[in-house]
Amino acid sequence: MANAFSDDLMGEVRARFAHVESCPFEGARVFFENAGGALTLNSAVETSAKFAAIPDNQGRANGASKALVDIIAKAKADMALMMNAKDGQFFVGESGTELLFRLIMNACLARRGQGVVLSSTLEHPASRSAAARWAEEAGLTHVLIAHDDASGTIAAQAYADAVTANTVVATIVHTSPVTGMGVDVAAVSKAIRAKAPECLIIVDGIQHAAHGAIDLAAYDVDGYVISPYKMFSRHGYGLAWMSPVLEAVAHNALDGGPALNWEMGTRDTGAYATLSDVCGYLEWLGGETGATGRREQIVAAGEAIHAQEKALTDAMIDGVGNLAGLREMPRVTMLGGADNDAREGLVSLTIEGMPAVDVVEALNAQGIRTHLRKADHYSGNVLDPLGLDGCARVSMCHYNSVSEVAQFLAVMKDLAG
Ligand SMILES: Cc1ncc(COP(=O)(O)O)c(C=O)c1O
């Protein structure tokens, strides 16, 4: 098993991120906690510091203010390119969770009393809770479709079976942060629109964003939300895209202000500017694979990221050199099974006879950072039906290497061998 990237490219990729090999608090470690927050681009760190020092506000008649407005406009254009949005608008809010709540709330209120809000049990509580609360407030019926426990995902057919002509709002999670399995958003939205063409469809792209290209034109949805700290930028804000239909619904805004403005007060220009850094990084990565043209490079970067992450999860499951993979460890169970094409860089596992909390602690003690998912309000939707009270989530990204997977397997051999 080898990296999908050449050694040179692996080195160049890793050089572009902060804290790749060691943590400022705990020292050397392998970072397999990317689903909790991906590594940050060095360029995003520099950009953040630069803009943190600028006192000026947007919308003033001076050069600094005009520069800030231009930088925000460029970041929005870069996001349209990066996510292939042909229309609609991008805006930033407090967090991914806040934006999901805001989009879902306004979608429900816009369709008050008209029918059904359709969600699935695979979703993070951010979208499920928003749909449950605002369906009730808006006199709509909230219907939850059960996901498939065995594969850890949900098929378009499950939405096709549940959707009706009076489905007015639907929510979809692009990738589960517990199982790591992706959902075919384009197929789900097609299934929904076959019976409910006007349905407002809102997608939680937070876990998916770091793992491959986003193609809003192909999805045919109305809202898409990401958390930039999970896509190589930094903490402190969320990013949403809305279709022309969704951006036009009633929403909180200043009286007399621009009708389509969804932003709440003064923007952090630095937050926007780091999004251009993320776009630039993907263009560079795609260019390294030989692609030319900005969108082509982003698509190529998505494919390269997927290939490297598949190399990593294959190595973890099937072994590296003479180190056995998880598949060969009889006490290990992987959520979603060992062979699953929907997997996006993440393996959640249990070890028979060892509480998941102890697995995560033992790995951490050996310098492998993973995360405990408990059957609580975040992950109970996936873990309870499997009869699990917890699992260890091992989440990787394309800048991780097969040699880091080997370090993980060496520890797992002692824990589960
Ligand atoms: C799929 C998904 N949705 C929503 C969230 C919440 O994101 P945030 O805490 O950035 O608001 C997460 C965070 O892990 C997630 O993975």
PDB file of N, CA and C and ligand atoms in Angstrom, residues 35 95-98 100 124 126 173 175 177 204 206-207 227 229-230 373 393, ligand 1:
ATOM      1  N   ALA A  35     -12.242  15.088  11.159  1.00  0.00           N
ATOM      2  CA  ALA A  35     -13.676  15.351  11.129  1.00  0.00           C
ATOM      3  C   ALA A  35     -14.072  16.319  12.245  1.00  0.00           C
ATOM      4  N   SER A  95     -21.781  29.996  12.340  1.00  0.00           N
ATOM      5  CA  SER A  95     -21.219  28.635  12.271  1.00  0.00           C
ATOM      6  C   SER A  95     -22.050  27.836  11.277  1.00  0.00           C
ATOM      7  N   GLY A  96     -21.587  26.630  10.962  1.00  0.00           N
ATOM      8  CA  GLY A  96     -22.386  25.762  10.099  1.00  0.00           C
ATOM      9  C   GLY A  96     -23.737  25.472  10.725  1.00  0.00           C
ATOM     10  N   THR A  97     -23.720  25.181  12.020  1.00  0.00           N
ATOM     11  CA  THR A  97     -24.974  24.877  12.727  1.00  0.00           C
ATOM     12  C   THR A  97     -25.937  26.049  12.634  1.00  0.00           C
ATOM     13  N   GLU A  98     -25.435  27.244  12.923  1.00  0.00           N
ATOM     14  CA  GLU A  98     -26.314  28.425  12.901  1.00  0.00           C
ATOM     15  C   GLU A  98     -26.911  28.624  11.508  1.00  0.00           C
ATOM     16  N   LEU A 100     -27.387  26.339   9.133  1.00  0.00           N
ATOM     17  CA  LEU A 100     -28.398  25.311   8.839  1.00  0.00           C
ATOM     18  C   LEU A 100     -29.712  25.677   9.507  1.00  0.00           C
ATOM     19  N   HIS A 124     -26.885  14.956  11.065  1.00  0.00           N
ATOM     20  CA  HIS A 124     -26.353  15.564  12.292  1.00  0.00           C
ATOM     21  C   HIS A 124     -27.516  16.292  12.977  1.00  0.00           C
ATOM     22  N   ALA A 126     -27.766  19.164  13.911  1.00  0.00           N
ATOM     23  CA  ALA A 126     -27.928  20.552  13.451  1.00  0.00           C
ATOM     24  C   ALA A 126     -29.118  20.670  12.508  1.00  0.00           C
ATOM     25  N   VAL A 173     -27.978  15.179   4.533  1.00  0.00           N
ATOM     26  CA  VAL A 173     -26.586  15.303   4.966  1.00  0.00           C
ATOM     27  C   VAL A 173     -25.723  14.709   3.851  1.00  0.00           C
ATOM     28  N   THR A 175     -22.427  13.926   3.900  1.00  0.00           N
ATOM     29  CA  THR A 175     -21.607  12.823   4.418  1.00  0.00           C
ATOM     30  C   THR A 175     -21.817  12.737   5.921  1.00  0.00           C
ATOM     31  N   PRO A 177     -20.862  12.352   9.673  1.00  0.00           N
ATOM     32  CA  PRO A 177     -19.639  12.508  10.446  1.00  0.00           C
ATOM     33  C   PRO A 177     -19.411  11.342  11.416  1.00  0.00           C
ATOM     34  N   ASP A 204     -26.558  19.705   4.273  1.00  0.00           N
ATOM     35  CA  ASP A 204     -25.470  19.868   5.234  1.00  0.00           C
ATOM     36  C   ASP A 204     -24.212  19.269   4.598  1.00  0.00           C
ATOM     37  N   ILE A 206     -21.139  19.902   5.652  1.00  0.00           N
ATOM     38  CA  ILE A 206     -20.047  20.192   6.588  1.00  0.00           C
ATOM     39  C   ILE A 206     -19.003  19.083   6.643  1.00  0.00           C
ATOM     40  N   GLN A 207     -19.440  17.827   6.725  1.00  0.00           N
ATOM     41  CA  GLN A 207     -18.457  16.735   6.792  1.00  0.00           C
ATOM     42  C   GLN A 207     -17.872  16.426   5.414  1.00  0.00           C
ATOM     43  N   SER A 227     -18.671  24.328   7.133  1.00  0.00           N
ATOM     44  CA  SER A 227     -17.940  24.979   8.230  1.00  0.00           C
ATOM     45  C   SER A 227     -16.484  25.103   7.770  1.00  0.00           C
ATOM     46  N   TYR A 229     -13.657  25.738   9.009  1.00  0.00           N
ATOM     47  CA  TYR A 229     -12.552  25.115   9.771  1.00  0.00           C
ATOM     48  C   TYR A 229     -12.471  23.624   9.483  1.00  0.00           C
ATOM     49  N   LYS A 230     -13.504  23.070   8.874  1.00  0.00           N
ATOM     50  CA  LYS A 230     -13.431  21.661   8.468  1.00  0.00           C
ATOM     51  C   LYS A 230     -12.980  21.539   7.019  1.00  0.00           C
ATOM     52  N   ARG A 373     -16.929   8.846  19.619  1.00  0.00           N
ATOM     53  CA  ARG A 373     -18.326   9.220  19.348  1.00  0.00           C
ATOM     54  C   ARG A 373     -19.181   8.408  20.303  1.00  0.00           C
ATOM     55  N   ARG A 393     -13.658   7.137  16.311  1.00  0.00           N
ATOM     56  CA  ARG A 393     -13.704   7.670  14.939  1.00  0.00           C
ATOM     57  C   ARG A 393     -12.298   8.048  14.512  1.00  0.00           C
TER      58      ARG A 393
HETATM   59  C1  LIG B   1     -22.331  16.813   9.200  1.00  0.00           C
HETATM   60  C2  LIG B   1     -22.177  17.866  10.249  1.00  0.00           C
HETATM   61  N1  LIG B   1     -23.149  18.778  10.399  1.00  0.00           N
HETATM   62  C3  LIG B   1     -23.065  19.776  11.305  1.00  0.00           C
HETATM   63  C4  LIG B   1     -21.972  19.891  12.132  1.00  0.00           C
HETATM   64  C5  LIG B   1     -21.880  21.026  13.083  1.00  0.00           C
HETATM   65  O1  LIG B   1     -20.909  21.895  12.609  1.00  0.00           O
HETATM   66  P1  LIG B   1     -20.410  23.174  13.415  1.00  0.00           P
HETATM   67  O2  LIG B   1     -20.073  22.692  14.802  1.00  0.00           O
HETATM   68  O3  LIG B   1     -19.210  23.619  12.665  1.00  0.00           O
HETATM   69  O4  LIG B   1     -21.496  24.169  13.427  1.00  0.00           O
HETATM   70  C6  LIG B   1     -20.953  18.944  12.038  1.00  0.00           C
HETATM   71  C7  LIG B   1     -19.820  19.004  12.949  1.00  0.00           C
HETATM   72  O5  LIG B   1     -19.134  18.031  13.192  1.00  0.00           O
HETATM   73  C8  LIG B   1     -21.050  17.917  11.057  1.00  0.00           C
HETATM   74  O6  LIG B   1     -20.078  17.008  10.893  1.00  0.00           O
END
